[in-house]
């Protein structure tokens, strides 16, 4: 069994954003030399997500509006987590809806994807350096 | 390390449905000959889910009503994704709540499940052929 | 390839609770002797979750209030699943938001975590013995 590890770093200038990281994950798979296995891609922070969906700007606007409806940022006083001096309780909730991680099959040295699958980093509390872990096991 | 891959195909006649795919996944595990490992089961489409829950028709009605409440299909004009000519923005959202994939342990050649765990394909934009990937790694 | 399996048992005295199980999972990783691989941690019951977030009591109050808003326990008659004699339909829904499982990378014999990542068992229908599965594969 072979294994491979890489961190991807992000410093998103806004509070929230969706970034397509498929090319970086594909590069990791190539670099690993692993032909058959699994790649785990996870946010290393608890106010961010890694998820798979469509690379369509209208949909990303819909995600933004929908998540803000399900877990509004303001008023920040509605959340007990924010009593600690934070203002990011909503980001912890949004990340649960969108998920922490994806596991993707590797077949013949490539991400084994359907036609529209793309991997995104979902930032819900940006404006500072944050990381995604890419870990691959296989042969 | 051994690996195994299979696609399961679905053509759901309605827009939405929940289909128990546990027997098909169990057949894949047997066919793989893998005794200890992980099976990844994921929707290959971004308007569908694979998830684990109870095979109880009342609960499936509750899921349907609840998801429609959280991310209503209509009016379709409320979603920017639908400006592209699609009418399935809600399906992309519903899939995030229910999830893309499950990873299940294989122990002694079987799905290592609790008493009520069953694997479902969740279709949110049906009426066309769509796929689920089953990928197994182990020994 | 090596593999390792352990069940963690819980008997939560209340209906709902969040329990930090990171120390138990770390002990499993050490006991497994696996240095590079993946650990899968999943609820074996369909009214419970395993998820990764912050160990901060205010945030756990926020999760409790938010989940109760998204999928209220009462009136229990609003759910068709409860027509079977159960009163836990809301627990099945809450578990979908929080997720069934996490997959965590193991690097150099340790959980490969960001600074604040902690693993929780989320109970939504307690007051009886329930299990979490820890399965590790790697080398």
Short mmCIF file of C-alpha atoms in Angstrom, two decimals:
data_model
loop_
_atom_site.label_atom_id
_atom_site.label_comp_id
_atom_site.label_asym_id
_atom_site.label_seq_id
_atom_site.Cartn_x
_atom_site.Cartn_y
_atom_site.Cartn_z
CA UNK A 1 0.00 0.00 0.00
CA UNK A 2 1.24 3.48 -0.88
CA UNK A 3 0.20 6.70 0.81
CA UNK A 4 0.49 10.38 -0.08
CA UNK A 5 -0.19 13.60 1.83
CA UNK A 6 -0.42 17.24 0.85
CA UNK A 7 -1.86 20.41 2.37
CA UNK A 8 -3.56 23.01 0.18
CA UNK A 9 -3.51 26.53 1.64
CA UNK A 10 -6.13 29.26 1.14
CA UNK A 11 -6.42 32.85 2.27
CA UNK A 12 -9.86 33.95 1.10
CA UNK A 13 -10.21 37.77 1.21
CA UNK A 14 -13.97 37.63 1.90
CA UNK A 15 -15.92 35.96 4.72
CA UNK A 16 -17.46 33.36 2.40
CA UNK A 17 -16.47 31.81 -0.95
CA UNK A 18 -16.58 28.61 -3.00
CA UNK A 19 -13.33 27.65 -4.74
CA UNK A 20 -12.98 24.84 -7.28
CA UNK A 21 -9.99 22.76 -6.11
CA UNK A 22 -10.40 19.88 -8.59
CA UNK A 23 -7.21 20.76 -10.52
CA UNK A 24 -5.13 20.74 -7.32
CA UNK A 25 -6.58 17.38 -6.23
CA UNK A 26 -5.97 15.93 -9.71
CA UNK A 27 -2.35 17.10 -9.48
CA UNK A 28 -2.01 15.32 -6.10
CA UNK A 29 -3.37 12.09 -7.60
CA UNK A 30 -0.86 12.28 -10.46
CA UNK A 31 2.01 13.11 -8.11
CA UNK A 32 1.11 10.20 -5.80
CA UNK A 33 1.51 7.65 -8.58
CA UNK A 34 -1.43 5.75 -7.06
CA UNK A 35 -3.57 3.99 -9.69
CA UNK A 36 -6.27 2.32 -7.56
CA UNK A 37 -7.35 3.68 -4.19
CA UNK A 38 -9.20 6.41 -2.32
CA UNK A 39 -8.45 10.09 -1.93
CA UNK A 40 -9.73 11.87 1.17
CA UNK A 41 -10.05 15.65 0.86
CA UNK A 42 -11.06 17.43 4.06
CA UNK A 43 -11.14 20.89 5.53
CA UNK A 44 -8.67 21.06 8.45
CA UNK A 45 -10.76 23.89 9.96
CA UNK A 46 -14.20 23.62 11.51
CA UNK A 47 -15.70 26.67 9.79
CA UNK A 48 -15.01 25.41 6.25
CA UNK A 49 -16.20 22.58 4.02
CA UNK A 50 -15.02 20.37 1.21
CA UNK A 51 -17.90 19.20 -0.98
CA UNK A 52 -18.71 18.03 -4.50
CA UNK A 53 -21.25 19.79 -6.65
CA UNK A 54 -21.59 21.84 -9.86
CA UNK A 55 -19.22 24.60 -10.99
CA UNK A 56 -22.03 27.00 -11.93
CA UNK A 57 -22.01 30.58 -10.55
CA UNK A 58 -25.82 30.80 -10.27
CA UNK A 59 -25.85 27.67 -8.10
CA UNK A 60 -23.14 29.13 -5.87
CA UNK A 61 -25.34 32.21 -5.36
CA UNK A 62 -28.18 29.85 -4.45
CA UNK A 63 -25.97 28.01 -1.93
CA UNK A 64 -24.93 31.33 -0.38
CA UNK A 65 -28.52 32.58 -0.03
CA UNK A 66 -29.83 29.21 1.18
CA UNK A 67 -27.13 28.70 3.83
CA UNK A 68 -27.69 32.27 5.06
CA UNK A 69 -31.39 31.42 5.37
CA UNK A 70 -30.72 28.15 7.26
CA UNK A 71 -28.03 29.60 9.56
CA UNK A 72 -27.95 33.44 9.42
CA UNK A 73 -24.75 35.26 10.31
CA UNK A 74 -26.62 38.09 12.05
CA UNK A 75 -27.60 38.97 14.66
CA UNK A 76 -24.41 37.45 16.02
CA UNK A 77 -25.89 37.66 19.55
CA UNK A 78 -28.33 34.83 18.69
CA UNK A 79 -25.51 32.28 19.12
CA UNK A 80 -24.02 31.24 22.47
CA UNK A 81 -20.72 30.37 20.71
CA UNK A 82 -20.35 34.07 19.94
CA UNK A 83 -20.42 34.87 23.69
CA UNK A 84 -16.80 33.67 23.64
CA UNK A 85 -15.87 36.73 21.55
CA UNK A 86 -16.18 34.95 18.19
CA UNK A 87 -18.62 36.02 15.48
CA UNK A 88 -18.48 32.79 13.48
CA UNK A 89 -21.06 30.46 15.07
CA UNK A 90 -23.04 30.51 11.81
CA UNK A 91 -19.94 29.26 9.96
CA UNK A 92 -19.79 26.14 12.18
CA UNK A 93 -23.45 25.43 11.34
CA UNK A 94 -23.12 26.10 7.60
CA UNK A 95 -20.16 23.73 7.47
CA UNK A 96 -22.34 20.90 8.88
CA UNK A 97 -24.84 21.31 6.03
CA UNK A 98 -22.12 21.30 3.36
CA UNK A 99 -19.90 18.67 5.02
CA UNK A 100 -16.28 18.41 6.16
CA UNK A 101 -14.87 15.98 3.62
CA UNK A 102 -15.23 13.95 0.46
CA UNK A 103 -13.82 10.54 -0.33
CA UNK A 104 -13.30 9.96 -4.05
CA UNK A 105 -12.35 6.73 -5.80
CA UNK A 106 -9.17 6.63 -7.89
CA UNK A 107 -9.38 4.33 -10.91
CA UNK A 108 -6.63 3.98 -13.50
CA UNK A 109 -4.75 6.84 -11.86
CA UNK A 110 -7.65 9.33 -12.15
CA UNK A 111 -10.48 10.73 -10.03
CA UNK A 112 -13.40 8.41 -10.79
CA UNK A 113 -16.02 11.09 -11.40
CA UNK A 114 -19.41 11.44 -13.03
CA UNK A 115 -19.82 14.07 -15.77
CA UNK A 116 -20.36 17.16 -13.60
CA UNK A 117 -18.60 16.35 -10.33
CA UNK A 118 -16.18 19.03 -9.15
CA UNK A 119 -14.56 19.42 -5.71
CA UNK A 120 -15.00 22.71 -3.86
CA UNK A 121 -13.48 24.36 -0.86
CA UNK A 122 -16.31 26.15 0.95
CA UNK A 123 -15.08 29.00 3.12
CA UNK A 124 -17.52 30.38 5.73
CA UNK A 125 -15.12 32.41 7.89
CA UNK A 126 -12.27 33.60 5.70
CA UNK A 127 -9.79 36.46 5.76
CA UNK A 128 -7.01 34.29 7.22
CA UNK A 129 -4.84 31.35 6.13
CA UNK A 130 -6.64 27.99 6.27
CA UNK A 131 -5.83 24.50 5.02
CA UNK A 132 -7.29 21.49 3.22
CA UNK A 133 -5.75 18.04 3.63
CA UNK A 134 -5.38 15.67 0.67
CA UNK A 135 -4.53 12.12 1.75
CA UNK A 136 -4.37 9.23 -0.69
CA UNK A 137 -4.02 5.50 -0.02
CA UNK A 138 -3.86 2.72 -2.58
CA UNK A 139 -1.50 1.06 -5.02
CA UNK B 1 -4.25 -4.50 -1.64
CA UNK B 2 -7.17 -5.48 -3.87
CA UNK B 3 -9.62 -3.11 -5.50
CA UNK B 4 -13.03 -3.50 -7.12
CA UNK B 5 -15.27 -1.15 -9.11
CA UNK B 6 -18.86 -1.31 -10.29
CA UNK B 7 -21.47 1.15 -11.53
CA UNK B 8 -25.12 0.77 -10.57
CA UNK B 9 -27.56 2.37 -13.01
CA UNK B 10 -30.96 3.88 -12.23
CA UNK B 11 -33.70 5.41 -14.33
CA UNK B 12 -36.23 6.68 -11.82
CA UNK B 13 -39.60 7.49 -13.51
CA UNK B 14 -40.46 10.25 -10.99
CA UNK B 15 -38.57 13.40 -10.04
CA UNK B 16 -37.77 12.13 -6.54
CA UNK B 17 -37.42 8.69 -4.95
CA UNK B 18 -35.52 6.71 -2.33
CA UNK B 19 -34.28 3.27 -3.41
CA UNK B 20 -32.75 0.68 -1.10
CA UNK B 21 -29.52 -0.44 -2.80
CA UNK B 22 -28.14 -2.54 0.09
CA UNK B 23 -28.59 -5.86 -1.78
CA UNK B 24 -26.63 -4.56 -4.79
CA UNK B 25 -23.80 -3.28 -2.58
CA UNK B 26 -23.72 -6.60 -0.68
CA UNK B 27 -23.42 -8.41 -4.02
CA UNK B 28 -20.47 -6.15 -4.95
CA UNK B 29 -18.72 -6.95 -1.66
CA UNK B 30 -19.17 -10.70 -2.26
CA UNK B 31 -18.01 -10.40 -5.89
CA UNK B 32 -14.91 -8.43 -4.83
CA UNK B 33 -13.66 -11.22 -2.58
CA UNK B 34 -12.44 -8.52 -0.17
CA UNK B 35 -12.66 -9.57 3.49
CA UNK B 36 -11.30 -6.49 5.31
CA UNK B 37 -11.53 -2.99 3.87
CA UNK B 38 -13.74 -0.05 2.98
CA UNK B 39 -16.50 0.29 0.42
CA UNK B 40 -17.23 3.75 -0.98
CA UNK B 41 -20.71 4.19 -2.46
CA UNK B 42 -21.32 7.57 -4.10
CA UNK B 43 -23.75 9.24 -6.44
CA UNK B 44 -21.93 10.11 -9.69
CA UNK B 45 -24.44 12.92 -10.27
CA UNK B 46 -24.76 16.15 -8.33
CA UNK B 47 -28.55 16.08 -7.95
CA UNK B 48 -28.63 12.70 -6.20
CA UNK B 49 -27.48 11.25 -2.88
CA UNK B 50 -26.29 8.03 -1.32
CA UNK B 51 -27.10 7.84 2.39
CA UNK B 52 -27.73 5.37 5.19
CA UNK B 53 -30.94 5.39 7.18
CA UNK B 54 -34.05 3.32 7.91
CA UNK B 55 -36.10 1.40 5.31
CA UNK B 56 -39.43 2.61 6.62
CA UNK B 57 -41.96 4.17 4.19
CA UNK B 58 -43.31 6.67 6.74
CA UNK B 59 -39.79 8.01 7.31
CA UNK B 60 -39.29 8.37 3.55
CA UNK B 61 -42.46 10.48 3.40
CA UNK B 62 -41.01 12.58 6.25
CA UNK B 63 -37.71 13.03 4.36
CA UNK B 64 -39.62 14.09 1.22
CA UNK B 65 -41.75 16.66 3.06
CA UNK B 66 -38.82 17.94 5.15
CA UNK B 67 -36.46 18.39 2.19
CA UNK B 68 -39.22 20.15 0.25
CA UNK B 69 -39.61 22.49 3.23
CA UNK B 70 -35.85 23.16 3.50
CA UNK B 71 -35.29 23.60 -0.27
CA UNK B 72 -38.60 23.94 -2.15
CA UNK B 73 -38.74 22.99 -5.83
CA UNK B 74 -41.12 25.85 -6.67
CA UNK B 75 -41.18 28.61 -7.60
CA UNK B 76 -38.27 27.61 -9.82
CA UNK B 77 -37.58 31.32 -10.46
CA UNK B 78 -36.28 31.72 -6.88
CA UNK B 79 -33.00 30.04 -7.88
CA UNK B 80 -30.29 31.68 -10.00
CA UNK B 81 -29.13 28.22 -11.17
CA UNK B 82 -32.48 27.88 -12.92
CA UNK B 83 -31.72 31.00 -15.01
CA UNK B 84 -29.50 28.65 -17.05
CA UNK B 85 -32.64 26.84 -18.28
CA UNK B 86 -32.53 24.13 -15.61
CA UNK B 87 -35.33 23.56 -13.09
CA UNK B 88 -33.28 21.46 -10.67
CA UNK B 89 -31.53 23.95 -8.35
CA UNK B 90 -33.50 22.54 -5.41
CA UNK B 91 -32.13 19.07 -6.21
CA UNK B 92 -28.54 20.34 -5.80
CA UNK B 93 -29.48 21.74 -2.38
CA UNK B 94 -31.40 18.67 -1.22
CA UNK B 95 -28.43 16.50 -2.14
CA UNK B 96 -26.19 18.53 0.21
CA UNK B 97 -28.48 17.81 3.16
CA UNK B 98 -28.61 14.07 2.41
CA UNK B 99 -24.96 13.72 1.31
CA UNK B 100 -23.09 12.43 -1.73
CA UNK B 101 -21.51 9.28 -0.39
CA UNK B 102 -21.14 6.72 2.35
CA UNK B 103 -18.05 4.80 3.40
CA UNK B 104 -18.83 1.46 5.03
CA UNK B 105 -16.43 -0.92 6.75
CA UNK B 106 -16.09 -4.47 5.43
CA UNK B 107 -15.36 -7.05 8.13
CA UNK B 108 -15.16 -10.80 7.52
CA UNK B 109 -16.35 -10.21 3.94
CA UNK B 110 -19.57 -8.40 4.96
CA UNK B 111 -20.89 -4.86 5.36
CA UNK B 112 -20.16 -4.04 9.01
CA UNK B 113 -23.58 -2.62 9.87
CA UNK B 114 -25.65 -1.85 12.94
CA UNK B 115 -29.11 -3.44 13.22
CA UNK B 116 -31.09 -0.99 11.06
CA UNK B 117 -28.54 0.46 8.66
CA UNK B 118 -29.56 0.32 5.00
CA UNK B 119 -28.01 2.14 2.02
CA UNK B 120 -30.26 4.30 -0.15
CA UNK B 121 -29.99 6.02 -3.48
CA UNK B 122 -31.76 9.36 -3.13
CA UNK B 123 -32.95 10.74 -6.45
CA UNK B 124 -33.94 14.43 -6.56
CA UNK B 125 -34.02 14.99 -10.34
CA UNK B 126 -34.95 11.73 -12.00
CA UNK B 127 -36.56 10.67 -15.28
CA UNK B 128 -33.19 9.90 -16.91
CA UNK B 129 -30.37 7.36 -16.53
CA UNK B 130 -28.04 8.09 -13.61
CA UNK B 131 -25.26 6.16 -11.89
CA UNK B 132 -23.88 5.19 -8.49
CA UNK B 133 -20.23 4.15 -8.08
CA UNK B 134 -19.25 1.27 -5.81
CA UNK B 135 -15.50 1.16 -5.17
CA UNK B 136 -13.91 -1.26 -2.71
CA UNK B 137 -10.35 -1.41 -1.44
CA UNK B 138 -8.90 -3.92 1.03
CA UNK B 139 -7.63 -7.47 1.26
CA UNK C 1 -2.45 -3.90 4.48
CA UNK C 2 -3.46 -4.04 8.15
CA UNK C 3 -6.96 -3.58 9.52
CA UNK C 4 -8.39 -2.90 12.95
CA UNK C 5 -11.93 -2.84 14.36
CA UNK C 6 -13.45 -1.69 17.61
CA UNK C 7 -16.92 -0.80 18.87
CA UNK C 8 -17.44 2.09 21.29
CA UNK C 9 -20.58 1.79 23.43
CA UNK C 10 -22.71 4.63 24.80
CA UNK C 11 -25.75 4.80 27.01
CA UNK C 12 -26.70 8.47 27.08
CA UNK C 13 -29.17 9.21 29.94
CA UNK C 14 -30.85 12.09 28.03
CA UNK C 15 -32.55 12.13 24.63
CA UNK C 16 -29.82 14.28 23.04
CA UNK C 17 -26.13 14.88 23.76
CA UNK C 18 -22.78 15.58 22.12
CA UNK C 19 -19.84 13.54 23.44
CA UNK C 20 -16.19 14.13 22.53
CA UNK C 21 -14.82 10.71 21.49
CA UNK C 22 -11.43 11.91 20.19
CA UNK C 23 -9.46 10.26 23.03
CA UNK C 24 -11.10 6.87 22.36
CA UNK C 25 -10.40 7.13 18.62
CA UNK C 26 -6.77 8.14 19.31
CA UNK C 27 -6.44 5.08 21.55
CA UNK C 28 -7.75 2.88 18.71
CA UNK C 29 -5.19 4.36 16.30
CA UNK C 30 -2.36 3.67 18.76
CA UNK C 31 -3.64 0.13 19.45
CA UNK C 32 -3.90 -0.61 15.71
CA UNK C 33 -0.20 0.08 15.14
CA UNK C 34 -1.17 1.60 11.77
CA UNK C 35 1.09 4.50 10.76
CA UNK C 36 -0.39 5.55 7.40
CA UNK C 37 -4.02 5.00 6.48
CA UNK C 38 -7.64 6.00 7.06
CA UNK C 39 -9.85 5.63 10.10
CA UNK C 40 -13.61 5.43 9.56
CA UNK C 41 -15.72 6.36 12.59
CA UNK C 42 -19.47 5.86 12.12
CA UNK C 43 -22.64 5.66 14.15
CA UNK C 44 -24.04 2.12 13.90
CA UNK C 45 -27.53 3.52 14.62
CA UNK C 46 -29.64 5.68 12.35
CA UNK C 47 -30.69 8.22 14.98
CA UNK C 48 -27.13 9.21 15.90
CA UNK C 49 -24.21 10.97 14.22
CA UNK C 50 -20.45 11.08 14.22
CA UNK C 51 -19.10 14.48 13.19
CA UNK C 52 -16.09 16.77 13.58
CA UNK C 53 -16.42 20.25 15.00
CA UNK C 54 -15.38 22.40 17.97
CA UNK C 55 -15.42 21.30 21.63
CA UNK C 56 -17.06 24.49 22.87
CA UNK C 57 -20.19 24.25 25.08
CA UNK C 58 -21.80 27.39 23.63
CA UNK C 59 -21.56 25.94 20.14
CA UNK C 60 -23.16 22.70 21.31
CA UNK C 61 -26.10 24.74 22.67
CA UNK C 62 -26.30 26.42 19.26
CA UNK C 63 -26.33 23.02 17.48
CA UNK C 64 -29.09 21.80 19.82
CA UNK C 65 -31.28 24.86 19.25
CA UNK C 66 -30.60 24.94 15.48
CA UNK C 67 -31.35 21.25 14.92
CA UNK C 68 -34.54 21.58 16.96
CA UNK C 69 -35.51 24.49 14.69
CA UNK C 70 -34.73 22.56 11.48
CA UNK C 71 -36.39 19.29 12.60
CA UNK C 72 -38.53 19.79 15.75
CA UNK C 73 -39.19 16.84 18.02
CA UNK C 74 -42.76 17.96 18.72
CA UNK C 75 -45.54 17.61 17.83
CA UNK C 76 -44.55 13.99 17.23
CA UNK C 77 -47.76 13.55 15.19
CA UNK C 78 -46.28 15.69 12.39
CA UNK C 79 -44.13 12.73 11.27
CA UNK C 80 -45.46 9.65 9.47
CA UNK C 81 -42.56 7.58 10.87
CA UNK C 82 -44.07 8.13 14.32
CA UNK C 83 -47.31 6.43 13.17
CA UNK C 84 -45.33 3.18 13.66
CA UNK C 85 -45.33 3.83 17.42
CA UNK C 86 -41.91 5.53 17.46
CA UNK C 87 -41.38 9.11 18.62
CA UNK C 88 -37.96 9.57 17.03
CA UNK C 89 -38.58 10.68 13.43
CA UNK C 90 -36.90 14.01 14.21
CA UNK C 91 -33.77 12.11 15.31
CA UNK C 92 -33.50 10.47 11.86
CA UNK C 93 -33.69 13.94 10.26
CA UNK C 94 -31.23 15.59 12.65
CA UNK C 95 -28.74 12.81 12.00
CA UNK C 96 -28.83 13.62 8.24
CA UNK C 97 -27.81 17.23 8.91
CA UNK C 98 -24.94 16.22 11.21
CA UNK C 99 -23.86 13.14 9.21
CA UNK C 100 -23.32 9.43 9.90
CA UNK C 101 -19.56 9.16 9.68
CA UNK C 102 -16.16 10.78 9.39
CA UNK C 103 -13.08 9.52 7.60
CA UNK C 104 -9.84 10.84 9.08
CA UNK C 105 -6.32 10.47 7.70
CA UNK C 106 -3.68 8.76 9.83
CA UNK C 107 -0.16 10.14 9.33
CA UNK C 108 2.88 9.03 11.33
CA UNK C 109 0.59 7.00 13.58
CA UNK C 110 -1.65 9.93 14.56
CA UNK C 111 -4.98 11.50 13.58
CA UNK C 112 -4.00 14.08 10.94
CA UNK C 113 -6.02 16.97 12.33
CA UNK C 114 -6.18 20.74 12.03
CA UNK C 115 -5.85 22.80 15.25
CA UNK C 116 -9.46 22.57 16.48
CA UNK C 117 -10.79 19.35 15.00
CA UNK C 118 -12.44 17.03 17.54
CA UNK C 119 -14.65 13.98 16.88
CA UNK C 120 -18.10 13.87 18.45
CA UNK C 121 -20.78 11.30 18.95
CA UNK C 122 -24.11 13.06 18.44
CA UNK C 123 -26.99 11.30 20.17
CA UNK C 124 -30.53 12.27 19.11
CA UNK C 125 -32.52 9.41 20.64
CA UNK C 126 -30.66 8.19 23.72
CA UNK C 127 -31.58 6.43 26.94
CA UNK C 128 -30.44 3.03 25.62
CA UNK C 129 -27.16 1.34 24.64
CA UNK C 130 -25.88 2.36 21.20
CA UNK C 131 -22.62 1.84 19.34
CA UNK C 132 -20.00 3.58 17.21
CA UNK C 133 -17.74 1.61 14.88
CA UNK C 134 -14.04 2.45 14.52
CA UNK C 135 -12.44 0.73 11.54
CA UNK C 136 -8.88 1.42 10.44
CA UNK C 137 -7.05 0.29 7.31
CA UNK C 138 -3.47 1.06 6.36
CA UNK C 139 0.08 0.02 7.08
#
